[in-house]
Amino acid sequence: MKLAAIDIGSNAARLQISTVLHNDDVVSFKKVEYVRFPLRLGHDVFNYGKLTPESEARTAKLMQVYKLLMELHEVEAYMACATSAMREAENGPEIAKRIEASTGVKIHIIDGQKEAELINDVVVQALDDRQFLHIDVGGGSTELNLYINREKVNSKSFKIGSVRLLEGKETKGAWRKIEDWVEDNVDTSREVIAVGTGGNISKLFNLASKTSDTETSIDEIERIRHYIAGYSQEDRINKLRLNADRADVIIPAADIYISVMKWAGAKQIIVPDLGLKDGIMQLVYSQLQKKKRV
């Protein structure tokens, strides 16, 4: 059985198709197809408050492509979720309806809390009993989740992200709100370890020296951040081989991760290969199982 998840973010839209594997009572997902396309919807929304006809046409065309890929893979069930850009666009809901009418792909526009919940469902599997601060930086928003003993004790979504910072459209006082939330919720008298998810922290982690397969230090993330910043946009693409839509947002994203870690006193960061698409995949599987039991 194959399932699919579509994550439509402020910077890019991703499709992941996975085969469901059963090993005794353990269910896992093996990735068989992954496509990422830089729609950059946040550029429209953070500057104009709505999606342009050009962005709508590109999104519809991409959903048609994703639908064809799912049909070729004989996907049994899927879910498409849109986050910060589409939920803030004044014409987001009507565009989602038109895309569904023209392509058959239903887009669920989810709020920040639901986004955090979906990511939480998969990230918690990588944690132990210590205190963890999960930082998920997207193009338009940043989700913070605090875990103690593998239980989420608090969470908050902030209107600050890599594309929003790049466009200079972060919400007034957003940095202060994040710092205050961290100060009010994180117990700095005990060890806190950061957990980073999102495409930018994954790229930073790939370039960094690591203390383990999934962990590195804040000092190393800062070093890589300054290393990349020393290159022009063109050289980041040609010499560092970053995608064009990654080369311009990776520094703003790094600044968010580093700032939050400093405020929390986190010296180390774990970067699991998990994200919203994995949470969507798990939700699709759960819903499918419920339907089969009825």
PDB file of C-alpha atoms in Angstrom:
ATOM      1  CA  MET A   1       0.000   0.000   0.000  1.00  0.00           C
ATOM      2  CA  LYS A   2       1.219   3.476  -0.917  1.00  0.00           C
ATOM      3  CA  LEU A   3       0.212   6.774   0.695  1.00  0.00           C
ATOM      4  CA  ALA A   4       1.112  10.372  -0.133  1.00  0.00           C
ATOM      5  CA  ALA A   5       1.523  13.701   1.655  1.00  0.00           C
ATOM      6  CA  ILE A   6       1.598  17.157   0.055  1.00  0.00           C
ATOM      7  CA  ASP A   7       2.990  20.076   2.061  1.00  0.00           C
ATOM      8  CA  ILE A   8       2.334  23.489   0.482  1.00  0.00           C
ATOM      9  CA  GLY A   9       4.521  25.973   2.352  1.00  0.00           C
ATOM     10  CA  SER A  10       5.463  29.624   1.945  1.00  0.00           C
ATOM     11  CA  ASN A  11       8.646  28.759   0.061  1.00  0.00           C
ATOM     12  CA  ALA A  12       8.075  25.391  -1.598  1.00  0.00           C
ATOM     13  CA  ALA A  13       5.517  22.628  -2.097  1.00  0.00           C
ATOM     14  CA  ARG A  14       6.563  19.048  -1.429  1.00  0.00           C
ATOM     15  CA  LEU A  15       5.125  15.689  -2.423  1.00  0.00           C
ATOM     16  CA  GLN A  16       6.211  12.526  -0.668  1.00  0.00           C
ATOM     17  CA  ILE A  17       4.941   9.072  -1.619  1.00  0.00           C
ATOM     18  CA  SER A  18       5.700   6.215   0.753  1.00  0.00           C
ATOM     19  CA  THR A  19       5.069   2.496   0.968  1.00  0.00           C
ATOM     20  CA  VAL A  20       3.559   1.323   4.257  1.00  0.00           C
ATOM     21  CA  LEU A  21       5.637  -1.433   5.853  1.00  0.00           C
ATOM     22  CA  HIS A  22       4.439  -3.798   8.586  1.00  0.00           C
ATOM     23  CA  ASN A  23       6.969  -5.554  10.819  1.00  0.00           C
ATOM     24  CA  ASP A  24       4.977  -7.429  13.471  1.00  0.00           C
ATOM     25  CA  ASP A  25       3.076  -4.615  15.240  1.00  0.00           C
ATOM     26  CA  VAL A  26       5.398  -1.845  14.042  1.00  0.00           C
ATOM     27  CA  VAL A  27       4.260   0.319  11.118  1.00  0.00           C
ATOM     28  CA  SER A  28       6.810   2.365   9.171  1.00  0.00           C
ATOM     29  CA  PHE A  29       6.913   4.341   5.940  1.00  0.00           C
ATOM     30  CA  LYS A  30       9.497   3.822   3.198  1.00  0.00           C
ATOM     31  CA  LYS A  31       9.913   6.834   0.895  1.00  0.00           C
ATOM     32  CA  VAL A  32       9.621   5.890  -2.778  1.00  0.00           C
ATOM     33  CA  GLU A  33       9.130   9.340  -4.335  1.00  0.00           C
ATOM     34  CA  TYR A  34       9.939  12.876  -3.201  1.00  0.00           C
ATOM     35  CA  VAL A  35       9.479  16.052  -5.228  1.00  0.00           C
ATOM     36  CA  ARG A  36      10.035  19.621  -4.081  1.00  0.00           C
ATOM     37  CA  PHE A  37       9.122  22.666  -6.167  1.00  0.00           C
ATOM     38  CA  PRO A  38       9.798  26.334  -5.159  1.00  0.00           C
ATOM     39  CA  LEU A  39       6.410  28.064  -5.537  1.00  0.00           C
ATOM     40  CA  ARG A  40       7.444  30.936  -3.194  1.00  0.00           C
ATOM     41  CA  LEU A  41       3.801  31.770  -2.322  1.00  0.00           C
ATOM     42  CA  GLY A  42       5.021  33.800   0.640  1.00  0.00           C
ATOM     43  CA  HIS A  43       6.373  36.492  -1.698  1.00  0.00           C
ATOM     44  CA  ASP A  44       2.827  37.329  -2.815  1.00  0.00           C
ATOM     45  CA  VAL A  45       1.105  37.030   0.531  1.00  0.00           C
ATOM     46  CA  PHE A  46       3.616  38.862   2.714  1.00  0.00           C
ATOM     47  CA  ASN A  47       3.794  41.771   0.248  1.00  0.00           C
ATOM     48  CA  TYR A  48       0.237  42.006  -1.105  1.00  0.00           C
ATOM     49  CA  GLY A  49      -1.900  40.048   1.338  1.00  0.00           C
ATOM     50  CA  LYS A  50      -3.154  37.675  -1.341  1.00  0.00           C
ATOM     51  CA  LEU A  51      -2.039  35.222  -4.004  1.00  0.00           C
ATOM     52  CA  THR A  52      -1.671  36.530  -7.540  1.00  0.00           C
ATOM     53  CA  PRO A  53      -3.307  34.841 -10.562  1.00  0.00           C
ATOM     54  CA  GLU A  54       0.178  33.736 -11.657  1.00  0.00           C
ATOM     55  CA  SER A  55       0.798  31.958  -8.345  1.00  0.00           C
ATOM     56  CA  GLU A  56      -2.634  30.356  -8.487  1.00  0.00           C
ATOM     57  CA  ALA A  57      -1.929  29.046 -12.000  1.00  0.00           C
ATOM     58  CA  ARG A  58       1.489  27.661 -10.981  1.00  0.00           C
ATOM     59  CA  THR A  59       0.033  25.989  -7.880  1.00  0.00           C
ATOM     60  CA  ALA A  60      -2.803  24.427  -9.879  1.00  0.00           C
ATOM     61  CA  LYS A  61      -0.342  23.148 -12.491  1.00  0.00           C
ATOM     62  CA  LEU A  62       1.887  21.656  -9.784  1.00  0.00           C
ATOM     63  CA  MET A  63      -1.075  19.952  -8.081  1.00  0.00           C
ATOM     64  CA  GLN A  64      -1.970  18.410 -11.440  1.00  0.00           C
ATOM     65  CA  VAL A  65       1.581  17.083 -11.748  1.00  0.00           C
ATOM     66  CA  TYR A  66       1.468  15.703  -8.213  1.00  0.00           C
ATOM     67  CA  LYS A  67      -1.891  14.077  -8.909  1.00  0.00           C
ATOM     68  CA  LEU A  68      -0.486  12.330 -11.989  1.00  0.00           C
ATOM     69  CA  LEU A  69       2.504  11.059  -9.985  1.00  0.00           C
ATOM     70  CA  MET A  70       0.165   9.699  -7.312  1.00  0.00           C
ATOM     71  CA  GLU A  71      -1.900   7.950  -9.980  1.00  0.00           C
ATOM     72  CA  LEU A  72       1.216   6.401 -11.530  1.00  0.00           C
ATOM     73  CA  HIS A  73       2.272   5.124  -8.102  1.00  0.00           C
ATOM     74  CA  GLU A  74      -1.274   3.865  -7.444  1.00  0.00           C
ATOM     75  CA  VAL A  75      -1.507   5.791  -4.192  1.00  0.00           C
ATOM     76  CA  GLU A  76      -4.402   4.588  -2.046  1.00  0.00           C
ATOM     77  CA  ALA A  77      -4.889   7.769  -0.005  1.00  0.00           C
ATOM     78  CA  TYR A  78      -3.302  11.203   0.373  1.00  0.00           C
ATOM     79  CA  MET A  79      -3.694  14.594   2.036  1.00  0.00           C
ATOM     80  CA  ALA A  80      -2.573  18.035   0.861  1.00  0.00           C
ATOM     81  CA  CYS A  81      -2.003  20.671   3.560  1.00  0.00           C
ATOM     82  CA  ALA A  82      -1.217  24.365   3.067  1.00  0.00           C
ATOM     83  CA  THR A  83       0.380  26.405   5.830  1.00  0.00           C
ATOM     84  CA  SER A  84       1.334  30.014   6.565  1.00  0.00           C
ATOM     85  CA  ALA A  85       1.148  31.675   3.131  1.00  0.00           C
ATOM     86  CA  MET A  86      -2.162  30.253   2.004  1.00  0.00           C
ATOM     87  CA  ARG A  87      -3.817  30.601   5.403  1.00  0.00           C
ATOM     88  CA  GLU A  88      -2.866  34.292   5.535  1.00  0.00           C
ATOM     89  CA  ALA A  89      -3.849  35.027   1.942  1.00  0.00           C
ATOM     90  CA  GLU A  90      -7.230  36.759   1.849  1.00  0.00           C
ATOM     91  CA  ASN A  91      -8.086  34.736  -1.253  1.00  0.00           C
ATOM     92  CA  GLY A  92      -6.548  31.481   0.036  1.00  0.00           C
ATOM     93  CA  PRO A  93      -9.808  29.556   0.630  1.00  0.00           C
ATOM     94  CA  GLU A  94     -11.336  30.501  -2.730  1.00  0.00           C
ATOM     95  CA  ILE A  95      -8.143  29.568  -4.567  1.00  0.00           C
ATOM     96  CA  ALA A  96      -8.050  26.220  -2.765  1.00  0.00           C
ATOM     97  CA  LYS A  97     -11.632  25.561  -3.943  1.00  0.00           C
ATOM     98  CA  ARG A  98     -10.823  26.489  -7.542  1.00  0.00           C
ATOM     99  CA  ILE A  99      -7.744  24.255  -7.556  1.00  0.00           C
ATOM    100  CA  GLU A 100      -9.814  21.364  -6.224  1.00  0.00           C
ATOM    101  CA  ALA A 101     -12.438  21.953  -8.930  1.00  0.00           C
ATOM    102  CA  SER A 102      -9.834  22.019 -11.713  1.00  0.00           C
ATOM    103  CA  THR A 103      -7.460  19.291 -10.513  1.00  0.00           C
ATOM    104  CA  GLY A 104      -9.382  17.145  -8.054  1.00  0.00           C
ATOM    105  CA  VAL A 105      -6.748  17.793  -5.374  1.00  0.00           C
ATOM    106  CA  LYS A 106      -8.360  18.986  -2.137  1.00  0.00           C
ATOM    107  CA  ILE A 107      -6.144  21.418  -0.215  1.00  0.00           C
ATOM    108  CA  HIS A 108      -6.622  21.642   3.545  1.00  0.00           C
ATOM    109  CA  ILE A 109      -5.535  25.043   4.871  1.00  0.00           C
ATOM    110  CA  ILE A 110      -4.344  24.294   8.409  1.00  0.00           C
ATOM    111  CA  ASP A 111      -3.671  26.718  11.261  1.00  0.00           C
ATOM    112  CA  GLY A 112      -0.416  27.025  13.178  1.00  0.00           C
ATOM    113  CA  GLN A 113      -1.642  24.811  16.015  1.00  0.00           C
ATOM    114  CA  LYS A 114      -2.594  21.970  13.693  1.00  0.00           C
ATOM    115  CA  GLU A 115       0.719  22.334  11.862  1.00  0.00           C
ATOM    116  CA  ALA A 116       2.588  22.008  15.155  1.00  0.00           C
ATOM    117  CA  GLU A 117       0.482  18.990  16.184  1.00  0.00           C
ATOM    118  CA  LEU A 118       1.233  17.118  12.961  1.00  0.00           C
ATOM    119  CA  ILE A 119       4.972  17.729  13.326  1.00  0.00           C
ATOM    120  CA  ASN A 120       4.797  16.840  17.034  1.00  0.00           C
ATOM    121  CA  ASP A 121       3.321  13.415  16.285  1.00  0.00           C
ATOM    122  CA  VAL A 122       6.492  12.327  14.468  1.00  0.00           C
ATOM    123  CA  VAL A 123       9.182  14.373  16.253  1.00  0.00           C
ATOM    124  CA  VAL A 124       8.259  13.010  19.693  1.00  0.00           C
ATOM    125  CA  GLN A 125       9.392   9.566  18.499  1.00  0.00           C
ATOM    126  CA  ALA A 126      12.991  10.844  18.330  1.00  0.00           C
ATOM    127  CA  LEU A 127      13.062  12.156  21.929  1.00  0.00           C
ATOM    128  CA  ASP A 128      13.904  10.749  25.356  1.00  0.00           C
ATOM    129  CA  ASP A 129      13.114  11.950  28.910  1.00  0.00           C
ATOM    130  CA  ARG A 130      15.195  15.145  28.796  1.00  0.00           C
ATOM    131  CA  GLN A 131      13.983  18.695  28.111  1.00  0.00           C
ATOM    132  CA  PHE A 132      13.764  19.447  24.393  1.00  0.00           C
ATOM    133  CA  LEU A 133      12.846  22.632  22.554  1.00  0.00           C
ATOM    134  CA  HIS A 134      11.620  21.808  19.070  1.00  0.00           C
ATOM    135  CA  ILE A 135      12.159  24.624  16.548  1.00  0.00           C
ATOM    136  CA  ASP A 136      10.425  24.338  13.176  1.00  0.00           C
ATOM    137  CA  VAL A 137      11.191  27.263  10.851  1.00  0.00           C
ATOM    138  CA  GLY A 138       9.126  27.554   7.709  1.00  0.00           C
ATOM    139  CA  GLY A 139       8.909  30.284   5.115  1.00  0.00           C
ATOM    140  CA  GLY A 140       6.165  32.183   6.907  1.00  0.00           C
ATOM    141  CA  SER A 141       6.034  30.943  10.481  1.00  0.00           C
ATOM    142  CA  THR A 142       8.075  29.398  13.271  1.00  0.00           C
ATOM    143  CA  GLU A 143       6.603  26.767  15.571  1.00  0.00           C
ATOM    144  CA  LEU A 144       8.116  26.155  19.008  1.00  0.00           C
ATOM    145  CA  ASN A 145       7.246  23.067  21.036  1.00  0.00           C
ATOM    146  CA  LEU A 146       8.594  22.293  24.506  1.00  0.00           C
ATOM    147  CA  TYR A 147       8.895  18.654  25.588  1.00  0.00           C
ATOM    148  CA  ILE A 148       9.720  17.153  28.973  1.00  0.00           C
ATOM    149  CA  ASN A 149       9.725  13.375  29.465  1.00  0.00           C
ATOM    150  CA  ARG A 150       8.510  12.969  25.859  1.00  0.00           C
ATOM    151  CA  GLU A 151       5.382  14.959  26.665  1.00  0.00           C
ATOM    152  CA  LYS A 152       4.622  18.279  24.995  1.00  0.00           C
ATOM    153  CA  VAL A 153       4.094  20.805  27.773  1.00  0.00           C
ATOM    154  CA  ASN A 154       3.669  23.966  25.690  1.00  0.00           C
ATOM    155  CA  SER A 155       3.728  25.225  22.121  1.00  0.00           C
ATOM    156  CA  LYS A 156       3.369  28.473  20.179  1.00  0.00           C
ATOM    157  CA  SER A 157       3.304  29.564  16.541  1.00  0.00           C
ATOM    158  CA  PHE A 158       4.963  32.857  15.593  1.00  0.00           C
ATOM    159  CA  LYS A 159       4.573  34.907  12.407  1.00  0.00           C
ATOM    160  CA  ILE A 160       8.234  34.940  11.546  1.00  0.00           C
ATOM    161  CA  GLY A 161       9.928  32.728   8.962  1.00  0.00           C
ATOM    162  CA  SER A 162      12.689  32.640   6.370  1.00  0.00           C
ATOM    163  CA  VAL A 163      10.727  34.124   3.438  1.00  0.00           C
ATOM    164  CA  ARG A 164       8.962  36.626   5.682  1.00  0.00           C
ATOM    165  CA  LEU A 165      12.322  37.842   7.010  1.00  0.00           C
ATOM    166  CA  LEU A 166      13.793  37.965   3.519  1.00  0.00           C
ATOM    167  CA  GLU A 167      10.912  40.194   2.412  1.00  0.00           C
ATOM    168  CA  GLY A 168      11.217  42.344   5.555  1.00  0.00           C
ATOM    169  CA  LYS A 169       7.622  41.492   6.462  1.00  0.00           C
ATOM    170  CA  GLU A 170       8.012  39.880   9.882  1.00  0.00           C
ATOM    171  CA  THR A 171       5.275  40.822  12.340  1.00  0.00           C
ATOM    172  CA  LYS A 172       6.185  43.793  14.528  1.00  0.00           C
ATOM    173  CA  GLY A 173       7.713  42.630  17.795  1.00  0.00           C
ATOM    174  CA  ALA A 174       7.966  39.004  16.620  1.00  0.00           C
ATOM    175  CA  TRP A 175      11.550  38.564  17.845  1.00  0.00           C
ATOM    176  CA  ARG A 176      10.624  39.900  21.289  1.00  0.00           C
ATOM    177  CA  LYS A 177       7.569  37.618  21.464  1.00  0.00           C
ATOM    178  CA  ILE A 178       9.700  34.555  20.781  1.00  0.00           C
ATOM    179  CA  GLU A 179      12.319  35.584  23.349  1.00  0.00           C
ATOM    180  CA  ASP A 180       9.632  36.229  25.975  1.00  0.00           C
ATOM    181  CA  TRP A 181       7.956  32.883  25.287  1.00  0.00           C
ATOM    182  CA  VAL A 182      11.267  31.033  25.643  1.00  0.00           C
ATOM    183  CA  GLU A 183      12.067  32.906  28.877  1.00  0.00           C
ATOM    184  CA  ASP A 184       8.626  32.122  30.327  1.00  0.00           C
ATOM    185  CA  ASN A 185       8.515  28.444  29.375  1.00  0.00           C
ATOM    186  CA  VAL A 186      11.993  26.916  29.154  1.00  0.00           C
ATOM    187  CA  ASP A 187      13.617  25.790  32.412  1.00  0.00           C
ATOM    188  CA  THR A 188      17.133  27.143  31.875  1.00  0.00           C
ATOM    189  CA  SER A 189      18.275  25.687  35.214  1.00  0.00           C
ATOM    190  CA  ARG A 190      18.318  22.243  33.585  1.00  0.00           C
ATOM    191  CA  GLU A 191      19.762  21.006  30.315  1.00  0.00           C
ATOM    192  CA  VAL A 192      17.755  21.873  27.209  1.00  0.00           C
ATOM    193  CA  ILE A 193      18.454  20.346  23.812  1.00  0.00           C
ATOM    194  CA  ALA A 194      17.138  21.880  20.617  1.00  0.00           C
ATOM    195  CA  VAL A 195      15.442  19.826  17.923  1.00  0.00           C
ATOM    196  CA  GLY A 196      15.435  21.419  14.490  1.00  0.00           C
ATOM    197  CA  THR A 197      13.129  20.585  11.592  1.00  0.00           C
ATOM    198  CA  GLY A 198      12.720  22.267   8.214  1.00  0.00           C
ATOM    199  CA  GLY A 199      14.640  22.306   4.949  1.00  0.00           C
ATOM    200  CA  ASN A 200      17.076  25.019   5.997  1.00  0.00           C
ATOM    201  CA  ILE A 201      18.275  23.396   9.208  1.00  0.00           C
ATOM    202  CA  SER A 202      18.657  20.119   7.312  1.00  0.00           C
ATOM    203  CA  LYS A 203      20.934  21.842   4.786  1.00  0.00           C
ATOM    204  CA  LEU A 204      22.915  23.603   7.533  1.00  0.00           C
ATOM    205  CA  PHE A 205      23.279  20.263   9.323  1.00  0.00           C
ATOM    206  CA  ASN A 206      24.512  18.546   6.164  1.00  0.00           C
ATOM    207  CA  LEU A 207      27.288  21.127   5.867  1.00  0.00           C
ATOM    208  CA  ALA A 208      28.227  21.073   9.558  1.00  0.00           C
ATOM    209  CA  SER A 209      30.642  18.893  11.497  1.00  0.00           C
ATOM    210  CA  LYS A 210      28.572  16.504  13.609  1.00  0.00           C
ATOM    211  CA  THR A 211      28.853  15.041  17.090  1.00  0.00           C
ATOM    212  CA  SER A 212      26.616  12.135  15.976  1.00  0.00           C
ATOM    213  CA  ASP A 213      24.495  11.084  12.990  1.00  0.00           C
ATOM    214  CA  THR A 214      21.714  13.443  14.069  1.00  0.00           C
ATOM    215  CA  GLU A 215      23.356  16.012  16.374  1.00  0.00           C
ATOM    216  CA  THR A 216      25.637  19.040  16.173  1.00  0.00           C
ATOM    217  CA  SER A 217      26.411  22.129  18.247  1.00  0.00           C
ATOM    218  CA  ILE A 218      25.143  25.701  18.126  1.00  0.00           C
ATOM    219  CA  ASP A 219      28.751  26.800  17.574  1.00  0.00           C
ATOM    220  CA  GLU A 220      28.904  24.673  14.434  1.00  0.00           C
ATOM    221  CA  ILE A 221      25.578  26.011  13.122  1.00  0.00           C
ATOM    222  CA  GLU A 222      26.873  29.550  13.688  1.00  0.00           C
ATOM    223  CA  ARG A 223      30.124  28.712  11.876  1.00  0.00           C
ATOM    224  CA  ILE A 224      28.263  27.348   8.852  1.00  0.00           C
ATOM    225  CA  ARG A 225      25.913  30.330   8.873  1.00  0.00           C
ATOM    226  CA  HIS A 226      28.833  32.784   8.683  1.00  0.00           C
ATOM    227  CA  TYR A 227      30.583  30.617   6.090  1.00  0.00           C
ATOM    228  CA  ILE A 228      27.549  30.730   3.755  1.00  0.00           C
ATOM    229  CA  ALA A 229      26.975  34.442   4.426  1.00  0.00           C
ATOM    230  CA  GLY A 230      30.481  35.129   3.153  1.00  0.00           C
ATOM    231  CA  TYR A 231      29.415  34.102  -0.360  1.00  0.00           C
ATOM    232  CA  SER A 232      27.342  36.123  -2.788  1.00  0.00           C
ATOM    233  CA  GLN A 233      23.946  34.830  -3.867  1.00  0.00           C
ATOM    234  CA  GLU A 234      25.450  33.676  -7.174  1.00  0.00           C
ATOM    235  CA  ASP A 235      28.354  31.885  -5.512  1.00  0.00           C
ATOM    236  CA  ARG A 236      26.055  30.149  -3.039  1.00  0.00           C
ATOM    237  CA  ILE A 237      24.338  28.603  -6.049  1.00  0.00           C
ATOM    238  CA  ASN A 238      27.403  27.891  -8.199  1.00  0.00           C
ATOM    239  CA  LYS A 239      30.098  27.145  -5.618  1.00  0.00           C
ATOM    240  CA  LEU A 240      28.124  25.853  -2.623  1.00  0.00           C
ATOM    241  CA  ARG A 241      25.565  24.207  -4.934  1.00  0.00           C
ATOM    242  CA  LEU A 242      22.546  25.499  -3.039  1.00  0.00           C
ATOM    243  CA  ASN A 243      19.217  25.655  -4.844  1.00  0.00           C
ATOM    244  CA  ALA A 244      18.317  29.213  -5.840  1.00  0.00           C
ATOM    245  CA  ASP A 245      15.284  29.244  -3.541  1.00  0.00           C
ATOM    246  CA  ARG A 246      17.445  27.960  -0.670  1.00  0.00           C
ATOM    247  CA  ALA A 247      20.412  30.267  -1.217  1.00  0.00           C
ATOM    248  CA  ASP A 248      18.512  33.429  -0.269  1.00  0.00           C
ATOM    249  CA  VAL A 249      16.500  32.147   2.722  1.00  0.00           C
ATOM    250  CA  ILE A 250      19.051  29.958   4.513  1.00  0.00           C
ATOM    251  CA  ILE A 251      20.685  32.875   6.380  1.00  0.00           C
ATOM    252  CA  PRO A 252      17.391  34.339   7.746  1.00  0.00           C
ATOM    253  CA  ALA A 253      16.366  30.826   8.780  1.00  0.00           C
ATOM    254  CA  ALA A 254      19.723  30.199  10.485  1.00  0.00           C
ATOM    255  CA  ASP A 255      19.298  33.442  12.447  1.00  0.00           C
ATOM    256  CA  ILE A 256      16.004  32.165  13.872  1.00  0.00           C
ATOM    257  CA  TYR A 257      17.421  28.791  14.943  1.00  0.00           C
ATOM    258  CA  ILE A 258      20.527  30.364  16.471  1.00  0.00           C
ATOM    259  CA  SER A 259      18.606  33.099  18.303  1.00  0.00           C
ATOM    260  CA  VAL A 260      16.094  30.672  19.828  1.00  0.00           C
ATOM    261  CA  MET A 261      18.872  28.309  20.917  1.00  0.00           C
ATOM    262  CA  LYS A 262      20.786  31.154  22.576  1.00  0.00           C
ATOM    263  CA  TRP A 263      17.724  32.398  24.429  1.00  0.00           C
ATOM    264  CA  ALA A 264      17.021  28.857  25.645  1.00  0.00           C
ATOM    265  CA  GLY A 265      20.629  28.128  26.561  1.00  0.00           C
ATOM    266  CA  ALA A 266      20.706  25.112  24.214  1.00  0.00           C
ATOM    267  CA  LYS A 267      24.247  24.066  23.270  1.00  0.00           C
ATOM    268  CA  GLN A 268      23.304  21.127  21.033  1.00  0.00           C
ATOM    269  CA  ILE A 269      20.716  20.586  18.314  1.00  0.00           C
ATOM    270  CA  ILE A 270      19.286  17.324  17.014  1.00  0.00           C
ATOM    271  CA  VAL A 271      18.180  17.351  13.378  1.00  0.00           C
ATOM    272  CA  PRO A 272      16.014  14.309  12.640  1.00  0.00           C
ATOM    273  CA  ASP A 273      14.977  13.662   9.041  1.00  0.00           C
ATOM    274  CA  LEU A 274      11.353  14.499   9.876  1.00  0.00           C
ATOM    275  CA  GLY A 275       8.898  17.277   9.098  1.00  0.00           C
ATOM    276  CA  LEU A 276       5.321  18.240   8.358  1.00  0.00           C
ATOM    277  CA  LYS A 277       5.060  15.840   5.418  1.00  0.00           C
ATOM    278  CA  ASP A 278       5.811  12.940   7.767  1.00  0.00           C
ATOM    279  CA  GLY A 279       3.098  14.065  10.176  1.00  0.00           C
ATOM    280  CA  ILE A 280       0.627  14.320   7.291  1.00  0.00           C
ATOM    281  CA  MET A 281       1.607  10.812   6.164  1.00  0.00           C
ATOM    282  CA  GLN A 282       0.948   9.414   9.629  1.00  0.00           C
ATOM    283  CA  LEU A 283      -2.442  11.164   9.768  1.00  0.00           C
ATOM    284  CA  VAL A 284      -3.423   9.756   6.351  1.00  0.00           C
ATOM    285  CA  TYR A 285      -2.560   6.246   7.551  1.00  0.00           C
ATOM    286  CA  SER A 286      -4.542   6.671  10.790  1.00  0.00           C
ATOM    287  CA  GLN A 287      -7.607   7.955   8.949  1.00  0.00           C
ATOM    288  CA  LEU A 288      -7.408   5.116   6.451  1.00  0.00           C
ATOM    289  CA  GLN A 289      -7.254   2.526   9.223  1.00  0.00           C
ATOM    290  CA  LYS A 290     -10.312   4.059  10.920  1.00  0.00           C
ATOM    291  CA  LYS A 291     -12.286   3.844   7.659  1.00  0.00           C
ATOM    292  CA  LYS A 292     -11.327   0.188   7.219  1.00  0.00           C
ATOM    293  CA  ARG A 293     -12.498  -0.648  10.755  1.00  0.00           C
ATOM    294  CA  VAL A 294     -15.937   0.908  10.180  1.00  0.00           C
TER     295      VAL A 294
END
